[in-house]
Amino acid sequence: MGIDIRSENGAAIAVLSGEIDHHSAKKLRTELDRFIITMQPELMAMDFGSITFMDSSGVGLIMGRSKLLRECGGRLEIHNPQPYIRRVLKLSGLERIVRIK
Amino acid sequence: MEVINEIRFSMPSLSVNEAAARAVVSAFMTQADPTVEELSDVRTAVSEAVTNAIVHGYRGTKGKVEMTVRLLSGREIYIRVKDCGCGIEDVEQAMEPLYTTAPEEERSGLGFSVMSSFMDRLSVRSKVGKGTTVTMRKRLAPHDD
Ligand SMILES: Nc1ncnc2c1ncn2[C@@H]1O[C@H](COP(=O)(O)OP(=O)(O)OP(=O)(O)O)[C@@H](O)[C@H]1O
Ligand SMILES: [Mg+2]
């Protein structure tokens, strides 16, 4: 599991890689929250292109970050999820809260 | 239903074992040559059941999670995940989509929904104070050979 966050003109891109489960979500949450709180980005895009696995712990991670971003006046987008991760996203109804591209 | 092959293992309730359990099940399933989608469905369902045992069953205390994985005749995968944790008071309610007892831990109440939609059959037996056993089955698409 890896994470690399960059920011440009108020927009942040978090490139995630590997597997998101209950175990790995803890570290991702800490790193993402630290960034969101200090940088207060207007937009954060999480690039899921290199995520190879995600279960409902990932849904909790996305919902929590989306909420935190909204509280800081920003919003979240999910980019490039693989088809089988899209199915988990779809089941969760997340598409109504977070833009998925 | 004939059991063609079976693997059993048990692991302590450490979150690092969520990935280990998925890896064992993936390796076991290779013999049935599943599609990418079938494999990812089973891996996700296993992850949900094992995570529930660790997160809810044992609530951060130490305990054992026992797993049985079988390949049955007719290309069916059978999975059982058992914990001896706190148990579930109302199983029907627990299985409702979005129902969770741990919202402050960013749980979304989707684990059982994922298990039931990614597998063909799901059954949950639980006794308060004794533990929980989740059994799932999925039939893989027929093969030519
Ligand atoms: N093995 C278990 N032992 C005790 N309680 C359990 C167990 N599995 C599930 N539960 C109870 O059932 C509820 C629903 O489980 P489910 O997996 O659907 O959602 P969740 O784990 O709360 O959230 P998510 O899976 O989306 O992270 C849990 O909140 C918990 O109260
Ligand atoms: Mg769960």
mmCIF file of C-alpha atoms and ligand atoms in Angstrom:
data_model
loop_
_atom_site.group_PDB
_atom_site.id
_atom_site.type_symbol
_atom_site.label_atom_id
_atom_site.label_comp_id
_atom_site.label_asym_id
_atom_site.label_seq_id
_atom_site.Cartn_x
_atom_site.Cartn_y
_atom_site.Cartn_z
ATOM 1 C CA MET A 1 0.000 0.000 0.000
ATOM 2 C CA GLY A 2 1.436 3.357 -1.014
ATOM 3 C CA ILE A 3 0.397 6.985 -0.994
ATOM 4 C CA ASP A 4 1.835 10.030 -2.710
ATOM 5 C CA ILE A 5 0.100 13.405 -2.360
ATOM 6 C CA ARG A 6 0.872 16.390 -4.562
ATOM 7 C CA SER A 7 -0.839 19.731 -4.779
ATOM 8 C CA GLU A 8 -1.149 22.319 -7.505
ATOM 9 C CA ASN A 9 -3.161 25.572 -7.466
ATOM 10 C CA GLY A 10 -5.421 24.523 -4.591
ATOM 11 C CA ALA A 11 -6.086 21.083 -6.043
ATOM 12 C CA ALA A 12 -4.510 17.980 -4.578
ATOM 13 C CA ILE A 13 -3.890 14.610 -6.162
ATOM 14 C CA ALA A 14 -3.421 11.600 -3.891
ATOM 15 C CA VAL A 15 -2.023 8.677 -5.856
ATOM 16 C CA LEU A 16 -2.831 5.493 -3.963
ATOM 17 C CA SER A 17 -1.504 2.046 -4.721
ATOM 18 C CA GLY A 18 -1.905 -1.499 -3.422
ATOM 19 C CA GLU A 19 -4.725 -2.867 -1.293
ATOM 20 C CA ILE A 20 -7.196 -0.935 0.864
ATOM 21 C CA ASP A 21 -8.568 -2.916 3.770
ATOM 22 C CA HIS A 22 -9.152 -2.293 7.480
ATOM 23 C CA HIS A 23 -5.441 -2.835 8.167
ATOM 24 C CA SER A 24 -4.062 -0.449 5.540
ATOM 25 C CA ALA A 25 -6.843 2.157 5.847
ATOM 26 C CA LYS A 26 -5.471 3.367 9.188
ATOM 27 C CA LYS A 27 -2.234 4.633 7.702
ATOM 28 C CA LEU A 28 -3.963 6.126 4.645
ATOM 29 C CA ARG A 29 -6.423 7.942 6.878
ATOM 30 C CA THR A 30 -3.657 9.473 8.995
ATOM 31 C CA GLU A 31 -1.689 10.712 5.974
ATOM 32 C CA LEU A 32 -4.719 12.038 4.091
ATOM 33 C CA ASP A 33 -6.146 13.816 7.122
ATOM 34 C CA ARG A 34 -2.855 15.479 7.959
ATOM 35 C CA PHE A 35 -2.653 16.809 4.411
ATOM 36 C CA ILE A 36 -6.289 17.951 4.270
ATOM 37 C CA ILE A 37 -6.106 19.764 7.599
ATOM 38 C CA THR A 38 -2.858 21.587 6.842
ATOM 39 C CA MET A 39 -3.408 22.347 3.135
ATOM 40 C CA GLN A 40 -7.226 22.742 3.041
ATOM 41 C CA PRO A 41 -7.448 21.897 -0.693
ATOM 42 C CA GLU A 42 -10.528 23.006 -2.659
ATOM 43 C CA LEU A 43 -10.417 19.742 -4.539
ATOM 44 C CA MET A 44 -8.775 16.461 -3.710
ATOM 45 C CA ALA A 45 -8.649 13.727 -6.346
ATOM 46 C CA MET A 46 -7.778 10.244 -5.169
ATOM 47 C CA ASP A 47 -6.227 8.327 -8.036
ATOM 48 C CA PHE A 48 -7.338 4.702 -7.658
ATOM 49 C CA GLY A 49 -5.660 3.497 -10.881
ATOM 50 C CA SER A 50 -3.094 1.409 -8.981
ATOM 51 C CA ILE A 51 -5.431 0.130 -6.256
ATOM 52 C CA THR A 52 -5.663 -3.631 -6.676
ATOM 53 C CA PHE A 53 -8.140 -4.388 -3.887
ATOM 54 C CA MET A 54 -10.738 -2.573 -1.826
ATOM 55 C CA ASP A 55 -13.467 -3.741 0.556
ATOM 56 C CA SER A 56 -15.995 -1.841 2.678
ATOM 57 C CA SER A 57 -13.134 -0.392 4.758
ATOM 58 C CA GLY A 58 -12.283 1.645 1.645
ATOM 59 C CA VAL A 59 -15.848 2.946 1.515
ATOM 60 C CA GLY A 60 -15.476 4.161 5.104
ATOM 61 C CA LEU A 61 -12.153 5.764 4.220
ATOM 62 C CA ILE A 62 -13.655 7.627 1.239
ATOM 63 C CA MET A 63 -16.751 8.756 3.166
ATOM 64 C CA GLY A 64 -14.678 10.016 6.090
ATOM 65 C CA ARG A 65 -12.290 12.015 3.857
ATOM 66 C CA SER A 66 -15.189 13.413 1.853
ATOM 67 C CA LYS A 67 -16.793 14.650 5.071
ATOM 68 C CA LEU A 68 -13.551 16.185 6.341
ATOM 69 C CA LEU A 69 -12.957 17.922 3.012
ATOM 70 C CA ARG A 70 -16.466 19.350 3.006
ATOM 71 C CA GLU A 71 -15.936 20.694 6.516
ATOM 72 C CA CYS A 72 -12.791 22.417 5.216
ATOM 73 C CA GLY A 73 -14.689 23.867 2.240
ATOM 74 C CA GLY A 74 -13.389 21.377 -0.314
ATOM 75 C CA ARG A 75 -14.589 18.294 -2.165
ATOM 76 C CA LEU A 76 -13.399 14.843 -3.130
ATOM 77 C CA GLU A 77 -13.220 12.998 -6.455
ATOM 78 C CA ILE A 78 -12.241 9.385 -7.147
ATOM 79 C CA HIS A 79 -10.325 8.781 -10.365
ATOM 80 C CA ASN A 80 -9.655 5.619 -12.424
ATOM 81 C CA PRO A 81 -11.051 2.833 -10.228
ATOM 82 C CA GLN A 82 -10.690 -0.676 -11.723
ATOM 83 C CA PRO A 83 -13.976 -2.373 -12.700
ATOM 84 C CA TYR A 84 -14.113 -4.624 -9.613
ATOM 85 C CA ILE A 85 -13.549 -1.643 -7.320
ATOM 86 C CA ARG A 86 -16.269 0.245 -9.167
ATOM 87 C CA ARG A 87 -18.672 -2.549 -8.148
ATOM 88 C CA VAL A 88 -17.957 -1.967 -4.443
ATOM 89 C CA LEU A 89 -18.334 1.798 -4.961
ATOM 90 C CA LYS A 90 -21.632 1.254 -6.745
ATOM 91 C CA LEU A 91 -23.012 -1.021 -4.025
ATOM 92 C CA SER A 92 -22.176 1.607 -1.397
ATOM 93 C CA GLY A 93 -24.090 4.409 -3.120
ATOM 94 C CA LEU A 94 -20.974 6.583 -2.832
ATOM 95 C CA GLU A 95 -21.540 7.871 -6.359
ATOM 96 C CA ARG A 96 -24.231 10.150 -4.963
ATOM 97 C CA ILE A 97 -21.787 11.902 -2.621
ATOM 98 C CA VAL A 98 -18.478 11.703 -4.453
ATOM 99 C CA ARG A 99 -17.764 12.220 -8.134
ATOM 100 C CA ILE A 100 -16.213 9.139 -9.731
ATOM 101 C CA LYS A 101 -14.319 9.597 -12.976
ATOM 102 C CA MET B 1 -22.128 -32.266 -2.475
ATOM 103 C CA GLU B 2 -18.716 -33.888 -2.799
ATOM 104 C CA VAL B 3 -15.704 -32.131 -1.273
ATOM 105 C CA ILE B 4 -12.912 -32.211 -3.848
ATOM 106 C CA ASN B 5 -10.352 -30.291 -1.819
ATOM 107 C CA GLU B 6 -10.233 -28.504 1.493
ATOM 108 C CA ILE B 7 -7.917 -26.236 3.410
ATOM 109 C CA ARG B 8 -8.271 -25.192 7.038
ATOM 110 C CA PHE B 9 -6.281 -22.650 8.921
ATOM 111 C CA SER B 10 -6.532 -20.447 11.942
ATOM 112 C CA MET B 11 -4.954 -17.127 12.734
ATOM 113 C CA PRO B 12 -4.834 -14.684 15.634
ATOM 114 C CA SER B 13 -7.122 -11.656 15.340
ATOM 115 C CA LEU B 14 -4.473 -9.306 13.935
ATOM 116 C CA SER B 15 -5.542 -6.919 11.187
ATOM 117 C CA VAL B 16 -2.478 -7.875 9.126
ATOM 118 C CA ASN B 17 -4.126 -11.300 8.691
ATOM 119 C CA GLU B 18 -6.944 -9.813 6.607
ATOM 120 C CA ALA B 19 -4.564 -9.708 3.640
ATOM 121 C CA ALA B 20 -3.096 -13.091 4.580
ATOM 122 C CA ALA B 21 -6.545 -14.719 4.538
ATOM 123 C CA ARG B 22 -7.282 -13.246 1.094
ATOM 124 C CA ALA B 23 -3.950 -14.499 -0.208
ATOM 125 C CA VAL B 24 -4.552 -18.059 1.048
ATOM 126 C CA VAL B 25 -8.027 -18.159 -0.492
ATOM 127 C CA SER B 26 -6.712 -16.772 -3.809
ATOM 128 C CA ALA B 27 -3.981 -19.394 -3.911
ATOM 129 C CA PHE B 28 -6.450 -22.179 -3.108
ATOM 130 C CA MET B 29 -8.862 -21.032 -5.829
ATOM 131 C CA THR B 30 -6.222 -21.152 -8.576
ATOM 132 C CA GLN B 31 -6.908 -24.883 -9.040
ATOM 133 C CA ALA B 32 -10.428 -24.026 -10.236
ATOM 134 C CA ASP B 33 -9.124 -21.447 -12.698
ATOM 135 C CA PRO B 34 -11.662 -18.736 -11.770
ATOM 136 C CA THR B 35 -12.237 -15.595 -13.815
ATOM 137 C CA VAL B 36 -10.675 -12.361 -12.561
ATOM 138 C CA GLU B 37 -14.116 -11.228 -11.470
ATOM 139 C CA GLU B 38 -14.942 -14.429 -9.581
ATOM 140 C CA LEU B 39 -11.631 -14.282 -7.777
ATOM 141 C CA SER B 40 -12.092 -10.665 -6.792
ATOM 142 C CA ASP B 41 -15.661 -11.353 -5.585
ATOM 143 C CA VAL B 42 -14.519 -14.153 -3.285
ATOM 144 C CA ARG B 43 -11.486 -12.211 -2.050
ATOM 145 C CA THR B 44 -13.684 -9.245 -1.163
ATOM 146 C CA ALA B 45 -16.276 -11.394 0.638
ATOM 147 C CA VAL B 46 -13.530 -13.167 2.625
ATOM 148 C CA SER B 47 -12.009 -9.833 3.567
ATOM 149 C CA GLU B 48 -15.380 -8.624 4.900
ATOM 150 C CA ALA B 49 -15.952 -11.727 7.022
ATOM 151 C CA VAL B 50 -12.424 -11.813 8.465
ATOM 152 C CA THR B 51 -12.451 -8.062 9.166
ATOM 153 C CA ASN B 52 -15.775 -8.410 10.992
ATOM 154 C CA ALA B 53 -14.375 -11.194 13.177
ATOM 155 C CA ILE B 54 -11.369 -9.021 14.083
ATOM 156 C CA VAL B 55 -13.109 -5.647 14.387
ATOM 157 C CA HIS B 56 -16.447 -6.629 15.926
ATOM 158 C CA GLY B 57 -16.063 -10.202 17.190
ATOM 159 C CA TYR B 58 -12.903 -9.616 19.186
ATOM 160 C CA ARG B 59 -12.991 -5.789 19.438
ATOM 161 C CA GLY B 60 -9.236 -5.397 19.712
ATOM 162 C CA THR B 61 -8.834 -8.337 22.107
ATOM 163 C CA LYS B 62 -6.884 -11.455 21.189
ATOM 164 C CA GLY B 63 -8.693 -14.429 19.745
ATOM 165 C CA LYS B 64 -8.592 -16.981 16.986
ATOM 166 C CA VAL B 65 -10.221 -16.705 13.580
ATOM 167 C CA GLU B 66 -10.740 -20.106 11.986
ATOM 168 C CA MET B 67 -11.231 -20.572 8.282
ATOM 169 C CA THR B 68 -12.298 -23.481 6.108
ATOM 170 C CA VAL B 69 -12.165 -23.211 2.330
ATOM 171 C CA ARG B 70 -13.502 -25.984 0.132
ATOM 172 C CA LEU B 71 -13.787 -26.730 -3.530
ATOM 173 C CA LEU B 72 -16.995 -28.707 -4.017
ATOM 174 C CA SER B 73 -18.106 -30.691 -7.027
ATOM 175 C CA GLY B 74 -19.924 -28.563 -9.589
ATOM 176 C CA ARG B 75 -17.245 -25.874 -9.317
ATOM 177 C CA GLU B 76 -18.557 -24.462 -6.089
ATOM 178 C CA ILE B 77 -16.405 -22.582 -3.572
ATOM 179 C CA TYR B 78 -17.370 -22.922 0.093
ATOM 180 C CA ILE B 79 -15.989 -20.604 2.763
ATOM 181 C CA ARG B 80 -16.481 -20.618 6.503
ATOM 182 C CA VAL B 81 -15.133 -17.935 8.834
ATOM 183 C CA LYS B 82 -15.556 -18.583 12.544
ATOM 184 C CA ASP B 83 -14.754 -16.485 15.582
ATOM 185 C CA CYS B 84 -15.326 -17.091 19.288
ATOM 186 C CA GLY B 85 -15.913 -13.409 19.994
ATOM 187 C CA CYS B 86 -18.811 -11.399 21.408
ATOM 188 C CA GLY B 87 -21.470 -12.678 19.008
ATOM 189 C CA ILE B 88 -24.389 -10.781 17.447
ATOM 190 C CA GLU B 89 -27.595 -10.136 19.335
ATOM 191 C CA ASP B 90 -29.864 -9.606 16.328
ATOM 192 C CA VAL B 91 -28.426 -11.174 13.177
ATOM 193 C CA GLU B 92 -31.257 -10.031 10.939
ATOM 194 C CA GLN B 93 -30.733 -6.406 11.925
ATOM 195 C CA ALA B 94 -26.942 -6.730 11.602
ATOM 196 C CA MET B 95 -27.376 -7.912 8.025
ATOM 197 C CA GLU B 96 -29.441 -4.900 6.962
ATOM 198 C CA PRO B 97 -27.573 -2.631 4.536
ATOM 199 C CA LEU B 98 -25.917 0.344 6.296
ATOM 200 C CA TYR B 99 -26.512 -1.054 9.782
ATOM 201 C CA THR B 100 -23.359 -0.679 11.875
ATOM 202 C CA THR B 101 -22.525 -0.583 15.568
ATOM 203 C CA ALA B 102 -19.209 1.179 14.890
ATOM 204 C CA PRO B 103 -19.898 4.397 12.925
ATOM 205 C CA GLU B 104 -17.242 6.291 14.933
ATOM 206 C CA GLU B 105 -14.645 3.911 13.501
ATOM 207 C CA GLU B 106 -15.712 4.850 9.969
ATOM 208 C CA ARG B 107 -17.490 1.560 9.386
ATOM 209 C CA SER B 108 -20.296 1.934 6.883
ATOM 210 C CA GLY B 109 -22.435 -1.139 7.526
ATOM 211 C CA LEU B 110 -21.824 -2.647 4.111
ATOM 212 C CA GLY B 111 -19.882 -5.813 4.929
ATOM 213 C CA PHE B 112 -22.836 -8.212 4.861
ATOM 214 C CA SER B 113 -24.270 -6.500 1.753
ATOM 215 C CA VAL B 114 -20.946 -7.057 -0.028
ATOM 216 C CA MET B 115 -20.842 -10.709 1.068
ATOM 217 C CA SER B 116 -24.398 -11.397 -0.072
ATOM 218 C CA SER B 117 -24.103 -9.637 -3.404
ATOM 219 C CA PHE B 118 -20.659 -11.017 -4.328
ATOM 220 C CA MET B 119 -21.435 -14.595 -3.263
ATOM 221 C CA ASP B 120 -24.408 -16.836 -4.164
ATOM 222 C CA ARG B 121 -25.291 -17.856 -0.621
ATOM 223 C CA LEU B 122 -24.578 -16.378 2.787
ATOM 224 C CA SER B 123 -25.546 -17.693 6.173
ATOM 225 C CA VAL B 124 -24.714 -16.254 9.576
ATOM 226 C CA ARG B 125 -25.002 -18.135 12.856
ATOM 227 C CA SER B 126 -24.231 -16.298 16.040
ATOM 228 C CA LYS B 127 -24.612 -16.588 19.797
ATOM 229 C CA VAL B 128 -23.978 -13.717 22.177
ATOM 230 C CA GLY B 129 -20.889 -14.440 24.238
ATOM 231 C CA LYS B 130 -20.018 -17.497 22.125
ATOM 232 C CA GLY B 131 -19.130 -16.186 18.678
ATOM 233 C CA THR B 132 -20.118 -15.981 15.050
ATOM 234 C CA THR B 133 -19.839 -18.310 12.060
ATOM 235 C CA VAL B 134 -20.271 -16.981 8.536
ATOM 236 C CA THR B 135 -20.705 -19.483 5.707
ATOM 237 C CA MET B 136 -20.656 -18.483 2.046
ATOM 238 C CA ARG B 137 -20.839 -20.300 -1.246
ATOM 239 C CA LYS B 138 -20.251 -19.295 -4.814
ATOM 240 C CA ARG B 139 -20.590 -21.361 -7.946
ATOM 241 C CA LEU B 140 -17.971 -20.595 -10.575
ATOM 242 C CA ALA B 141 -18.902 -20.416 -14.253
ATOM 243 C CA PRO B 142 -18.667 -23.734 -16.114
ATOM 244 C CA HIS B 143 -15.395 -24.644 -17.756
ATOM 245 C CA ASP B 144 -14.818 -26.270 -21.129
ATOM 246 C CA ASP B 145 -12.265 -28.912 -20.108
HETATM 247 N N1 LIG C 1 -18.130 -11.472 13.656
HETATM 248 C C1 LIG C 1 -18.920 -10.562 14.260
HETATM 249 N N2 LIG C 1 -18.995 -10.521 15.621
HETATM 250 C C2 LIG C 1 -19.788 -9.603 16.226
HETATM 251 N N3 LIG C 1 -20.540 -8.688 15.578
HETATM 252 C C3 LIG C 1 -20.506 -8.694 14.228
HETATM 253 C C4 LIG C 1 -19.703 -9.621 13.504
HETATM 254 N N4 LIG C 1 -19.883 -9.385 12.176
HETATM 255 C C5 LIG C 1 -20.752 -8.363 12.093
HETATM 256 N N5 LIG C 1 -21.143 -7.929 13.323
HETATM 257 C C6 LIG C 1 -22.126 -6.857 13.611
HETATM 258 O O1 LIG C 1 -22.884 -6.627 12.439
HETATM 259 C C7 LIG C 1 -22.799 -5.244 12.035
HETATM 260 C C8 LIG C 1 -22.866 -5.156 10.515
HETATM 261 O O2 LIG C 1 -21.726 -5.760 9.911
HETATM 262 P P1 LIG C 1 -21.251 -5.230 8.467
HETATM 263 O O3 LIG C 1 -20.010 -5.937 8.089
HETATM 264 O O4 LIG C 1 -22.399 -5.336 7.519
HETATM 265 O O5 LIG C 1 -20.985 -3.694 8.720
HETATM 266 P P2 LIG C 1 -19.766 -3.018 9.513
HETATM 267 O O6 LIG C 1 -18.697 -4.015 9.761
HETATM 268 O O7 LIG C 1 -20.324 -2.341 10.704
HETATM 269 O O8 LIG C 1 -19.264 -1.915 8.472
HETATM 270 P P3 LIG C 1 -18.336 -2.205 7.186
HETATM 271 O O9 LIG C 1 -18.294 -3.694 6.967
HETATM 272 O O10 LIG C 1 -19.028 -1.485 6.063
HETATM 273 O O11 LIG C 1 -17.022 -1.636 7.498
HETATM 274 C C9 LIG C 1 -21.512 -4.755 12.654
HETATM 275 O O12 LIG C 1 -21.529 -3.352 12.851
HETATM 276 C C10 LIG C 1 -21.480 -5.527 13.968
HETATM 277 O O13 LIG C 1 -22.294 -4.924 14.944
HETATM 278 MG MG MG C 2 -17.927 -5.228 8.265
#
